[in-house]
mmCIF file of C-alpha atoms in Angstrom:
data_model
loop_
_atom_site.group_PDB
_atom_site.id
_atom_site.type_symbol
_atom_site.label_atom_id
_atom_site.label_comp_id
_atom_site.label_asym_id
_atom_site.label_seq_id
_atom_site.Cartn_x
_atom_site.Cartn_y
_atom_site.Cartn_z
ATOM 1 C CA MET A 1 178.418 128.666 115.117
ATOM 2 C CA ARG A 2 180.251 125.676 113.820
ATOM 3 C CA ASN A 3 182.188 126.201 110.706
ATOM 4 C CA THR A 4 180.341 124.245 107.926
ATOM 5 C CA LEU A 5 183.268 124.837 105.316
ATOM 6 C CA PRO A 6 184.893 121.604 104.380
ATOM 7 C CA LYS A 7 188.157 120.988 105.933
ATOM 8 C CA ARG A 8 191.328 121.226 103.585
ATOM 9 C CA ARG A 9 193.169 118.132 102.872
ATOM 10 C CA ARG A 10 196.552 118.085 104.334
ATOM 11 C CA LEU A 11 199.108 118.143 101.453
ATOM 12 C CA SER A 12 201.642 115.574 101.710
ATOM 13 C CA ARG A 13 205.025 116.742 100.715
ATOM 14 C CA ARG A 14 205.815 113.142 99.265
ATOM 15 C CA PRO A 15 206.089 112.966 95.594
ATOM 16 C CA GLU A 16 203.100 111.250 93.724
ATOM 17 C CA ARG A 17 203.779 107.735 92.512
ATOM 18 C CA ARG A 18 202.427 106.997 89.118
ATOM 19 C CA ARG A 19 200.200 103.800 88.974
ATOM 20 C CA LYS A 20 200.888 101.505 86.248
ATOM 21 C CA LYS A 21 197.941 100.274 83.878
ATOM 22 C CA PRO A 22 197.376 96.690 83.663
ATOM 23 C CA PRO A 23 198.147 95.277 80.142
ATOM 24 C CA GLN A 24 195.157 95.313 77.995
ATOM 25 C CA THR A 25 193.910 91.961 76.793
ATOM 26 C CA PRO A 26 191.610 91.124 74.052
ATOM 27 C CA ALA A 27 187.816 90.666 74.957
ATOM 28 C CA GLU A 28 186.953 86.894 75.595
ATOM 29 C CA GLY A 29 185.408 85.370 72.647
ATOM 30 C CA GLU A 30 185.808 88.554 70.641
ATOM 31 C CA GLY A 31 185.764 87.469 67.071
ATOM 32 C CA ASP A 32 184.633 83.784 68.116
ATOM 33 C CA PRO A 33 181.924 82.570 65.775
ATOM 34 C CA GLU A 34 180.759 79.902 68.095
ATOM 35 C CA PHE A 35 180.118 82.238 70.912
ATOM 36 C CA ILE A 36 178.098 84.682 68.613
ATOM 37 C CA LYS A 37 176.030 81.818 67.429
ATOM 38 C CA ARG A 38 175.137 80.720 70.912
ATOM 39 C CA GLN A 39 174.237 84.319 71.891
ATOM 40 C CA ASP A 40 171.889 84.587 68.960
ATOM 41 C CA GLN A 41 170.380 81.156 69.912
ATOM 42 C CA LYS A 42 169.727 82.398 73.483
ATOM 43 C CA ARG A 43 168.174 85.631 72.125
ATOM 44 C CA SER A 44 165.891 83.750 69.738
ATOM 45 C CA ASP A 45 164.752 81.235 72.446
ATOM 46 C CA LEU A 46 164.086 84.180 74.700
ATOM 47 C CA ASP A 47 161.990 85.983 71.963
ATOM 48 C CA GLU A 48 159.896 82.734 71.231
ATOM 49 C CA GLN A 49 159.252 82.266 75.097
ATOM 50 C CA LEU A 50 158.130 85.838 75.443
ATOM 51 C CA LYS A 51 155.865 85.519 72.281
ATOM 52 C CA GLU A 52 154.250 82.478 73.954
ATOM 53 C CA TYR A 53 153.754 84.260 77.298
ATOM 54 C CA ILE A 54 152.109 87.191 75.425
ATOM 55 C CA SER A 55 149.884 84.975 73.436
ATOM 56 C CA GLU A 56 148.739 82.983 76.564
ATOM 57 C CA TRP A 57 148.139 86.274 78.401
ATOM 58 C CA ARG A 58 146.026 87.565 75.486
ATOM 59 C CA LYS A 59 143.941 84.433 75.552
ATOM 60 C CA GLN A 60 143.421 84.669 79.221
ATOM 61 C CA ARG A 61 142.556 88.282 79.047
ATOM 62 C CA ALA A 62 140.106 87.680 76.308
ATOM 63 C CA LYS A 63 138.530 84.911 78.219
ATOM 64 C CA GLU A 64 138.209 87.137 81.363
ATOM 65 C CA GLU A 65 136.642 89.922 79.180
ATOM 66 C CA ASP A 66 134.124 87.332 77.846
ATOM 67 C CA GLU A 67 133.211 86.205 81.312
ATOM 68 C CA LEU A 68 132.923 89.847 82.469
ATOM 69 C CA LYS A 69 130.539 90.627 79.563
ATOM 70 C CA LYS A 70 128.436 87.700 80.309
ATOM 71 C CA LEU A 71 128.174 88.671 84.061
ATOM 72 C CA LYS A 72 127.288 92.160 83.128
ATOM 73 C CA GLU A 73 124.470 90.981 80.903
ATOM 74 C CA LYS A 74 123.222 88.782 83.579
ATOM 75 C CA GLN A 75 123.286 91.590 86.085
ATOM 76 C CA ALA A 76 121.393 93.779 83.721
ATOM 77 C CA LYS A 77 118.710 91.000 83.103
ATOM 78 C CA ARG A 78 118.546 90.632 86.879
ATOM 79 C CA LYS A 79 117.865 94.357 87.419
ATOM 80 C CA ILE A 80 115.065 94.405 84.787
ATOM 81 C CA SER A 81 113.443 91.286 86.300
ATOM 82 C CA ARG A 82 113.683 92.914 89.868
ATOM 83 C CA ALA A 83 112.255 96.029 88.692
ATOM 84 C CA GLU A 84 109.367 94.088 87.236
ATOM 85 C CA GLU A 85 108.908 92.183 90.448
ATOM 86 C CA GLU A 86 108.994 95.360 92.579
ATOM 87 C CA GLN A 87 106.390 96.860 90.154
ATOM 88 C CA LYS A 88 104.201 93.937 90.466
ATOM 89 C CA MET A 89 104.642 93.844 94.227
ATOM 90 C CA ALA A 90 103.720 97.581 94.470
ATOM 91 C CA GLN A 91 100.619 97.073 92.337
ATOM 92 C CA ARG A 92 99.592 94.065 94.583
ATOM 93 C CA LYS A 93 100.089 96.072 97.778
ATOM 94 C CA LYS A 94 98.283 99.008 96.352
ATOM 95 C CA GLU A 95 95.252 96.554 95.493
ATOM 96 C CA GLU A 96 95.380 95.087 99.012
ATOM 97 C CA GLU A 97 95.390 98.458 100.654
ATOM 98 C CA GLU A 98 92.402 99.541 98.418
ATOM 99 C CA ARG A 99 90.679 96.433 99.366
ATOM 100 C CA ARG A 100 91.416 96.798 102.970
ATOM 101 C CA VAL A 101 90.171 100.412 102.819
ATOM 102 C CA ARG A 102 87.080 99.238 100.891
ATOM 103 C CA GLU A 103 86.358 96.589 103.574
ATOM 104 C CA ALA A 104 86.892 98.988 106.393
ATOM 105 C CA GLU A 105 84.416 101.539 104.858
ATOM 106 C CA GLU A 106 81.885 98.630 104.274
ATOM 107 C CA LYS A 107 82.296 97.614 107.909
ATOM 108 C CA LYS A 108 81.986 101.133 109.082
ATOM 109 C CA GLN A 109 78.803 101.656 106.956
ATOM 110 C CA ARG A 110 77.344 98.230 108.392
ATOM 111 C CA GLU A 111 78.083 99.429 111.957
ATOM 112 C CA ILE A 112 76.538 102.913 111.281
ATOM 113 C CA GLU A 113 73.405 101.095 109.904
ATOM 114 C CA GLU A 114 73.269 98.666 112.869
ATOM 115 C CA LYS A 115 73.457 101.626 115.214
ATOM 116 C CA ARG A 116 70.814 103.473 113.262
ATOM 117 C CA MET A 117 68.572 100.451 113.606
ATOM 118 C CA ARG A 118 69.296 99.985 117.403
ATOM 119 C CA LEU A 119 68.761 103.632 118.119
ATOM 120 C CA GLU A 120 65.525 103.622 116.211
ATOM 121 C CA GLU A 121 64.303 100.721 118.257
ATOM 122 C CA ALA A 122 65.396 102.397 121.528
ATOM 123 C CA GLU A 123 63.602 105.619 120.289
ATOM 124 C CA LYS A 124 60.432 103.620 119.516
ATOM 125 C CA LYS A 125 60.609 101.852 122.979
ATOM 126 C CA ARG A 126 61.113 105.265 124.658
ATOM 127 C CA GLN A 127 58.156 106.796 122.891
ATOM 128 C CA ALA A 128 55.943 103.715 123.816
ATOM 129 C CA MET A 129 57.179 104.019 127.513
ATOM 130 C CA LEU A 130 56.361 107.732 127.680
ATOM 131 C CA GLN A 131 52.953 107.021 126.138
ATOM 132 C CA ALA A 132 52.302 104.268 128.628
ATOM 133 C CA MET A 133 53.450 106.531 131.570
ATOM 134 C CA LYS A 134 50.880 109.210 130.166
ATOM 135 C CA ASP A 135 48.214 106.684 129.933
ATOM 136 C CA LYS A 136 48.695 105.531 133.529
ATOM 137 C CA ASP A 137 46.263 107.299 135.905
ATOM 138 C CA LYS A 138 47.437 106.073 139.150
ATOM 139 C CA LYS A 139 50.802 107.348 140.475
ATOM 140 C CA GLY A 140 53.174 104.350 140.729
ATOM 141 C CA PRO A 141 56.803 104.426 142.147
ATOM 142 C CA ASN A 142 59.212 107.124 141.039
ATOM 143 C CA PHE A 143 61.651 104.776 139.676
ATOM 144 C CA THR A 144 61.967 100.929 139.169
ATOM 145 C CA ILE A 145 65.040 98.937 139.719
ATOM 146 C CA ALA A 146 65.729 96.660 136.699
ATOM 147 C CA LYS A 147 68.225 93.804 136.293
ATOM 148 C CA LYS A 148 71.610 94.594 135.126
ATOM 149 C CA GLU A 149 72.325 93.771 131.430
ATOM 150 C CA THR A 150 75.810 92.755 130.879
ATOM 151 C CA GLY A 151 77.449 93.531 127.418
ATOM 152 C CA VAL A 152 79.958 91.614 125.345
ATOM 153 C CA LEU A 153 82.806 91.978 127.937
ATOM 154 C CA GLY A 154 80.884 91.498 130.958
ATOM 155 C CA LEU A 155 80.287 95.272 131.167
ATOM 156 C CA SER A 156 76.914 96.989 131.682
ATOM 157 C CA SER A 157 75.308 99.174 129.218
ATOM 158 C CA ALA A 158 76.012 102.252 131.339
ATOM 159 C CA ALA A 159 79.701 101.167 131.788
ATOM 160 C CA MET A 160 79.990 100.676 127.893
ATOM 161 C CA GLU A 161 78.516 104.169 127.277
ATOM 162 C CA ARG A 162 80.995 105.806 129.645
ATOM 163 C CA ASN A 163 83.960 103.958 127.884
ATOM 164 C CA LYS A 164 83.017 105.416 124.572
ATOM 165 C CA THR A 165 85.145 108.017 122.882
ATOM 166 C CA LYS A 166 84.084 111.638 121.928
ATOM 167 C CA GLU A 167 84.052 110.596 118.244
ATOM 168 C CA GLN A 168 81.807 107.579 118.839
ATOM 169 C CA LEU A 169 79.345 109.703 121.007
ATOM 170 C CA GLU A 170 79.213 112.436 118.245
ATOM 171 C CA GLU A 171 78.572 109.860 115.661
ATOM 172 C CA GLU A 172 75.812 108.401 117.537
ATOM 173 C CA LYS A 173 74.422 111.886 118.152
ATOM 174 C CA LYS A 174 74.202 112.550 114.636
ATOM 175 C CA ILE A 175 72.541 109.162 113.757
ATOM 176 C CA SER A 176 69.998 109.718 116.477
ATOM 177 C CA LEU A 177 69.353 113.248 115.373
ATOM 178 C CA SER A 178 68.942 112.267 111.816
ATOM 179 C CA PHE A 179 65.764 110.314 112.328
ATOM 180 C CA ARG A 180 64.482 112.365 115.405
ATOM 181 C CA ILE A 181 64.782 115.737 113.249
ATOM 182 C CA LYS A 182 63.065 114.872 109.905
ATOM 183 C CA PRO A 183 63.801 117.113 107.149
ATOM 184 C CA LEU A 184 61.334 119.719 105.959
ATOM 185 C CA ALA A 185 59.804 119.024 102.618
ATOM 186 C CA ILE A 186 58.085 122.466 101.930
ATOM 187 C CA GLU A 187 59.132 122.841 98.312
ATOM 188 C CA GLY A 188 56.229 123.436 96.033
ATOM 189 C CA LEU A 189 53.727 123.577 98.853
ATOM 190 C CA GLY A 190 50.714 125.983 98.555
ATOM 191 C CA GLU A 191 49.746 128.410 101.394
ATOM 192 C CA GLN A 192 47.174 126.086 102.951
ATOM 193 C CA LYS A 193 49.689 123.274 103.071
ATOM 194 C CA LEU A 194 52.225 125.574 104.638
ATOM 195 C CA ARG A 195 49.690 126.621 107.408
ATOM 196 C CA GLU A 196 49.097 122.887 108.252
ATOM 197 C CA LYS A 197 52.818 122.198 108.317
ATOM 198 C CA ALA A 198 53.322 125.196 110.663
ATOM 199 C CA GLN A 199 50.584 124.037 112.895
ATOM 200 C CA GLU A 200 51.972 120.547 112.986
ATOM 201 C CA LEU A 201 55.257 121.724 113.977
ATOM 202 C CA TRP A 202 53.826 123.963 116.736
ATOM 203 C CA GLU A 203 52.100 120.932 118.114
ATOM 204 C CA LEU A 204 55.297 118.849 118.128
ATOM 205 C CA ILE A 205 57.098 121.782 119.882
ATOM 206 C CA VAL A 206 54.378 121.840 122.573
ATOM 207 C CA LYS A 207 54.570 117.988 122.973
ATOM 208 C CA LEU A 208 58.292 118.065 123.249
ATOM 209 C CA GLU A 209 58.183 120.830 125.877
ATOM 210 C CA THR A 210 55.747 118.949 127.961
ATOM 211 C CA GLU A 211 57.868 115.873 127.919
ATOM 212 C CA LYS A 212 60.905 117.979 128.956
ATOM 213 C CA TYR A 213 59.009 119.332 131.902
ATOM 214 C CA ASP A 214 57.708 115.904 132.977
ATOM 215 C CA LEU A 215 61.366 114.499 132.741
ATOM 216 C CA GLU A 216 62.857 117.488 134.757
ATOM 217 C CA GLU A 217 60.207 117.035 137.533
ATOM 218 C CA ARG A 218 60.877 113.291 137.671
ATOM 219 C CA GLN A 219 64.623 113.989 137.880
ATOM 220 C CA LYS A 220 64.103 116.338 140.696
ATOM 221 C CA ARG A 221 62.071 113.687 142.581
ATOM 222 C CA GLN A 222 64.641 111.107 141.987
ATOM 223 C CA ASP A 223 67.469 113.327 143.185
ATOM 224 C CA TYR A 224 65.466 113.846 146.504
ATOM 225 C CA ASP A 225 64.976 110.185 146.808
ATOM 226 C CA LEU A 226 68.560 109.607 146.311
ATOM 227 C CA LYS A 227 69.571 112.062 148.881
ATOM 228 C CA GLU A 228 67.198 110.508 151.325
ATOM 229 C CA LEU A 229 68.569 106.921 150.684
ATOM 230 C CA LYS A 230 72.218 108.262 151.089
ATOM 231 C CA GLU A 231 71.207 109.926 154.496
ATOM 232 C CA ARG A 232 69.694 106.688 155.600
ATOM 233 C CA GLN A 233 72.784 104.784 154.630
ATOM 234 C CA LYS A 234 74.914 107.339 156.553
ATOM 235 C CA GLN A 235 72.783 106.751 159.650
ATOM 236 C CA GLN A 236 72.997 103.052 159.509
ATOM 237 C CA LEU A 237 76.780 103.329 159.037
ATOM 238 C CA ARG A 238 77.047 105.627 162.025
ATOM 239 C CA HIS A 239 75.163 103.041 164.158
ATOM 240 C CA LYS A 240 77.524 100.328 162.835
ATOM 241 C CA ALA A 241 80.596 102.338 163.716
ATOM 242 C CA LEU A 242 79.342 103.002 167.220
ATOM 243 C CA LYS A 243 78.707 99.280 167.590
ATOM 244 C CA LYS A 244 82.272 98.442 166.745
ATOM 245 C CA GLY A 245 83.502 101.157 169.070
ATOM 246 C CA LEU A 246 84.749 103.255 166.271
ATOM 247 C CA ASP A 247 84.157 107.146 165.646
ATOM 248 C CA PRO A 248 80.565 107.741 164.254
ATOM 249 C CA GLU A 249 82.099 109.197 161.054
ATOM 250 C CA ALA A 250 84.559 106.295 160.551
ATOM 251 C CA LEU A 251 82.429 104.443 158.005
ATOM 252 C CA THR A 252 80.765 107.277 156.203
ATOM 253 C CA GLY A 253 83.790 108.540 154.221
ATOM 254 C CA LYS A 254 85.201 107.645 150.849
ATOM 255 C CA TYR A 255 87.703 105.196 152.246
ATOM 256 C CA PRO A 256 87.244 102.571 155.088
ATOM 257 C CA PRO A 257 88.929 103.220 158.416
ATOM 258 C CA LYS A 258 92.495 102.388 158.774
ATOM 259 C CA ILE A 259 93.274 99.062 160.619
ATOM 260 C CA GLN A 260 95.778 99.301 163.618
ATOM 261 C CA VAL A 261 98.292 96.539 162.978
ATOM 262 C CA ALA A 262 101.048 97.418 165.420
ATOM 263 C CA SER A 263 101.430 99.293 168.781
ATOM 264 C CA LYS A 264 103.215 102.613 168.684
ATOM 265 C CA TYR A 265 105.050 101.720 171.974
ATOM 266 C CA GLU A 266 106.623 98.611 170.476
ATOM 267 C CA ARG A 267 110.371 98.888 169.800
ATOM 268 C CA ARG A 268 111.294 95.285 168.714
ATOM 269 C CA VAL A 269 110.736 93.725 165.230
ATOM 270 C CA ASP A 270 107.341 92.211 164.903
ATOM 271 C CA THR A 271 107.365 88.824 163.157
ATOM 272 C CA ARG A 272 103.531 88.141 163.421
ATOM 273 C CA SER A 273 101.485 87.793 160.171
ATOM 274 C CA TYR A 274 98.947 90.366 158.998
ATOM 275 C CA ASP A 275 95.959 88.274 160.251
ATOM 276 C CA ASP A 276 97.410 87.855 163.535
ATOM 277 C CA LYS A 277 97.935 91.659 163.909
ATOM 278 C CA LYS A 278 94.561 92.330 162.539
ATOM 279 C CA LYS A 279 92.767 89.929 164.970
ATOM 280 C CA LEU A 280 94.950 91.252 167.797
ATOM 281 C CA PHE A 281 93.679 94.854 167.524
ATOM 282 C CA GLU A 282 90.145 93.998 166.171
ATOM 283 C CA GLY A 283 88.381 93.607 169.499
ATOM 284 C CA GLY A 284 90.713 95.891 171.430
ATOM 285 C CA TYR A 285 90.782 96.037 175.202
ATOM 286 C CA ASN A 286 87.189 94.850 175.591
ATOM 287 C CA THR A 287 88.254 91.383 174.156
ATOM 288 C CA VAL A 288 91.297 91.118 176.376
ATOM 289 C CA TYR A 289 89.207 92.279 179.462
ATOM 290 C CA ALA A 290 86.446 89.662 178.799
ATOM 291 C CA GLU A 291 89.124 86.891 178.373
ATOM 292 C CA ASN A 292 90.787 87.894 181.636
ATOM 293 C CA LEU A 293 87.310 88.035 183.319
ATOM 294 C CA GLU A 294 86.458 84.466 182.128
ATOM 295 C CA LYS A 295 89.872 83.210 183.257
ATOM 296 C CA THR A 296 89.508 84.728 186.856
ATOM 297 C CA TRP A 297 85.964 83.424 187.034
ATOM 298 C CA GLN A 298 86.955 79.830 186.200
ATOM 299 C CA GLU A 299 89.931 80.008 188.797
ATOM 300 C CA LYS A 300 87.547 81.244 191.548
ATOM 301 C CA GLN A 301 84.992 78.693 190.621
ATOM 302 C CA GLU A 302 87.569 75.857 190.891
ATOM 303 C CA ARG A 303 88.671 77.315 194.291
ATOM 304 C CA PHE A 304 85.094 77.479 195.495
ATOM 305 C CA THR A 305 84.318 73.858 194.408
ATOM 306 C CA GLN A 306 87.562 72.559 195.927
ATOM 307 C CA ARG A 307 87.109 74.326 199.393
ATOM 308 C CA THR A 308 86.829 72.467 202.645
ATOM 309 C CA LYS A 309 83.208 72.342 203.726
ATOM 310 C CA SER A 310 82.633 72.811 207.504
ATOM 311 C CA LYS A 311 79.587 71.256 208.957
ATOM 312 C CA LEU A 312 77.238 73.263 210.828
ATOM 313 C CA PRO A 313 76.379 72.456 214.433
ATOM 314 C CA LYS A 314 73.550 70.062 214.810
ATOM 315 C CA TRP A 315 70.136 71.562 215.100
ATOM 316 C CA PHE A 316 68.315 70.107 218.135
ATOM 317 C CA GLY A 317 64.994 71.920 217.766
ATOM 318 C CA GLU A 318 62.657 71.745 215.035
ATOM 319 C CA ARG A 319 63.719 72.595 211.583
ATOM 320 C CA PRO A 320 62.499 75.960 210.247
ATOM 321 C CA GLY A 321 59.686 75.550 207.783
ATOM 322 C CA LYS A 322 59.013 71.924 208.595
ATOM 323 C CA LYS A 323 55.427 70.981 208.525
ATOM 324 C CA ALA A 324 53.624 68.683 210.766
ATOM 325 C CA GLY A 325 53.993 64.960 209.814
ATOM 326 C CA GLU A 326 57.197 65.350 207.636
ATOM 327 C CA PRO A 327 60.159 63.054 208.276
ATOM 328 C CA GLU A 328 63.375 64.218 209.746
ATOM 329 C CA THR A 329 66.068 65.406 207.218
ATOM 330 C CA PRO A 330 69.249 63.007 207.337
ATOM 331 C CA GLU A 331 72.636 64.433 207.758
ATOM 332 C CA GLY A 332 74.436 65.738 204.473
ATOM 333 C CA GLU A 333 71.262 65.832 202.486
ATOM 334 C CA GLU A 334 70.783 69.633 202.831
ATOM 335 C CA ASP A 335 74.359 70.313 201.553
ATOM 336 C CA ALA A 336 73.875 68.040 198.538
ATOM 337 C CA LYS A 337 70.544 69.837 197.641
ATOM 338 C CA ALA A 338 72.281 73.306 198.107
ATOM 339 C CA ASP A 339 75.064 72.204 195.620
ATOM 340 C CA GLU A 340 72.459 71.011 193.105
ATOM 341 C CA ASP A 341 70.694 74.227 193.331
ATOM 342 C CA ILE A 342 73.902 76.226 192.695
ATOM 343 C CA VAL A 343 74.762 73.957 189.596
ATOM 344 C CA GLU A 344 71.302 74.412 188.200
ATOM 345 C CA ASP A 345 71.552 78.223 188.624
ATOM 346 C CA GLU A 346 74.829 78.228 186.728
ATOM 347 C CA ASP A 347 73.457 76.145 183.846
ATOM 348 C CA GLU A 348 70.571 78.602 183.410
ATOM 349 C CA VAL A 349 72.850 81.500 183.398
ATOM 350 C CA GLU A 350 75.200 79.924 180.776
ATOM 351 C CA GLU A 351 72.225 79.060 178.599
ATOM 352 C CA GLU A 352 70.787 82.592 178.815
ATOM 353 C CA VAL A 353 74.329 83.978 177.857
ATOM 354 C CA VAL A 354 74.517 81.725 174.891
ATOM 355 C CA GLU A 355 70.936 82.592 173.718
ATOM 356 C CA GLU A 356 71.764 86.246 173.932
ATOM 357 C CA GLU A 357 74.873 85.746 171.872
ATOM 358 C CA ASP A 358 73.066 83.959 169.187
ATOM 359 C CA GLU A 359 70.428 86.536 169.014
ATOM 360 C CA GLU A 360 73.092 89.449 168.573
ATOM 361 C CA ALA A 361 74.825 87.431 165.922
ATOM 362 C CA GLU A 362 71.617 86.975 163.965
ATOM 363 C CA GLU A 363 70.699 90.665 164.329
ATOM 364 C CA ASP A 364 74.210 91.641 162.990
ATOM 365 C CA GLU A 365 73.779 89.237 159.982
ATOM 366 C CA GLU A 366 70.383 90.739 159.305
ATOM 367 C CA GLU A 367 71.764 94.213 159.403
ATOM 368 C CA GLU A 368 74.669 93.341 157.036
ATOM 369 C CA GLU A 369 72.184 91.855 154.517
ATOM 370 C CA GLU A 370 70.008 94.839 154.629
ATOM 371 C CA GLU A 371 73.022 97.146 154.098
ATOM 372 C CA GLU A 372 74.246 95.101 151.039
ATOM 373 C CA GLU A 373 70.784 95.101 149.564
ATOM 374 C CA GLU A 374 70.581 98.916 150.101
ATOM 375 C CA GLU A 375 74.103 99.299 148.493
ATOM 376 C CA GLU A 376 72.945 97.163 145.521
ATOM 377 C CA GLU A 377 69.880 99.282 145.097
ATOM 378 C CA GLU A 378 71.835 102.575 145.168
ATOM 379 C CA GLU A 379 74.361 101.335 142.541
ATOM 380 C CA GLU A 380 71.408 100.182 140.386
ATOM 381 C CA GLU A 381 69.606 103.559 140.866
ATOM 382 C CA GLU A 382 72.905 105.429 139.896
ATOM 383 C CA GLU A 383 73.281 103.380 136.764
ATOM 384 C CA GLU A 384 69.754 104.064 135.742
ATOM 385 C CA GLU A 385 70.266 107.832 136.445
ATOM 386 C CA GLU A 386 73.377 107.817 134.191
ATOM 387 C CA GLU A 387 71.526 105.935 131.366
ATOM 388 C CA GLU A 388 68.537 108.431 131.554
ATOM 389 C CA GLU A 389 70.985 111.379 131.590
ATOM 390 C CA GLU A 390 72.787 109.959 128.556
#
């Protein structure tokens, strides 16, 4: 550890020398009246200057306090006015909210009333239709295909019914039941009146059960007819698929068959468009084979027409098939006749092929039109079924 004690001073052995004091002189201006007067004047000037500064500061301070007081009063007034404005705005908002709620309630009541009127009309129409069906003696078609009725947004009535929420359906159900199920007014009735009321209710139950049975039987018949139509459609689709060279069940599924747009053996990048690829694989090998056959037939026909014709040796005897009295056939005329016959035969064959192709195209168009009509009928039947179920 270091020694923290202070070091002792080294004592010098030299004798101390006494320092001489300077001679004392009297203070400057001590006892000088002029100097004292000047000092007093300075002090009095300084005191006056300080008094002026203090008075100015007090005036400034009082002015600032007045301004601060005015600002506080202004702030308090503004707070009061703002509170009043907020209160008025809250009152206005409350009134607007109440008005909006009242309007919404009125609109809802109007819609309910409109629905009630609409459902009442529909119920009357239904009752009239059931009565007309009962009055009919002869048995008509099981169902009729009506025209589609589009709604506000271009949707059919069945589609609009499907898009309704649970709350809307429940509300409509309550409205329809409110005028279908009439309240029983049996208070204050006698025994005879009660018996009549019970008999009336019993007849109503029998009537409703009869209607229910008739509708169930009608629905069974419609289900059977729909099944039969679907089976017919499947058979037509199978024939159509076989004509196109596809699997019989290719067109009967939920989705159409996939289109082959590329070869699985191709290894380079295909830059053709989708239409080109689709057309390439539409006909398949049959189209390519027909094109090659046509090309080879054209080549052979050209080769046949450009052949060198060798003349037959002259016939010195009588021409076969020649009748008595006919003139002699000049040279080269027989060959020209043979060529004309060949050309006529070829033209006839081409005309027959064109006629067959036209007939096939017309048959295909007729089949497509029939299929479209059947599909439209099925869609309309499904929509009618959904409407009846609802």
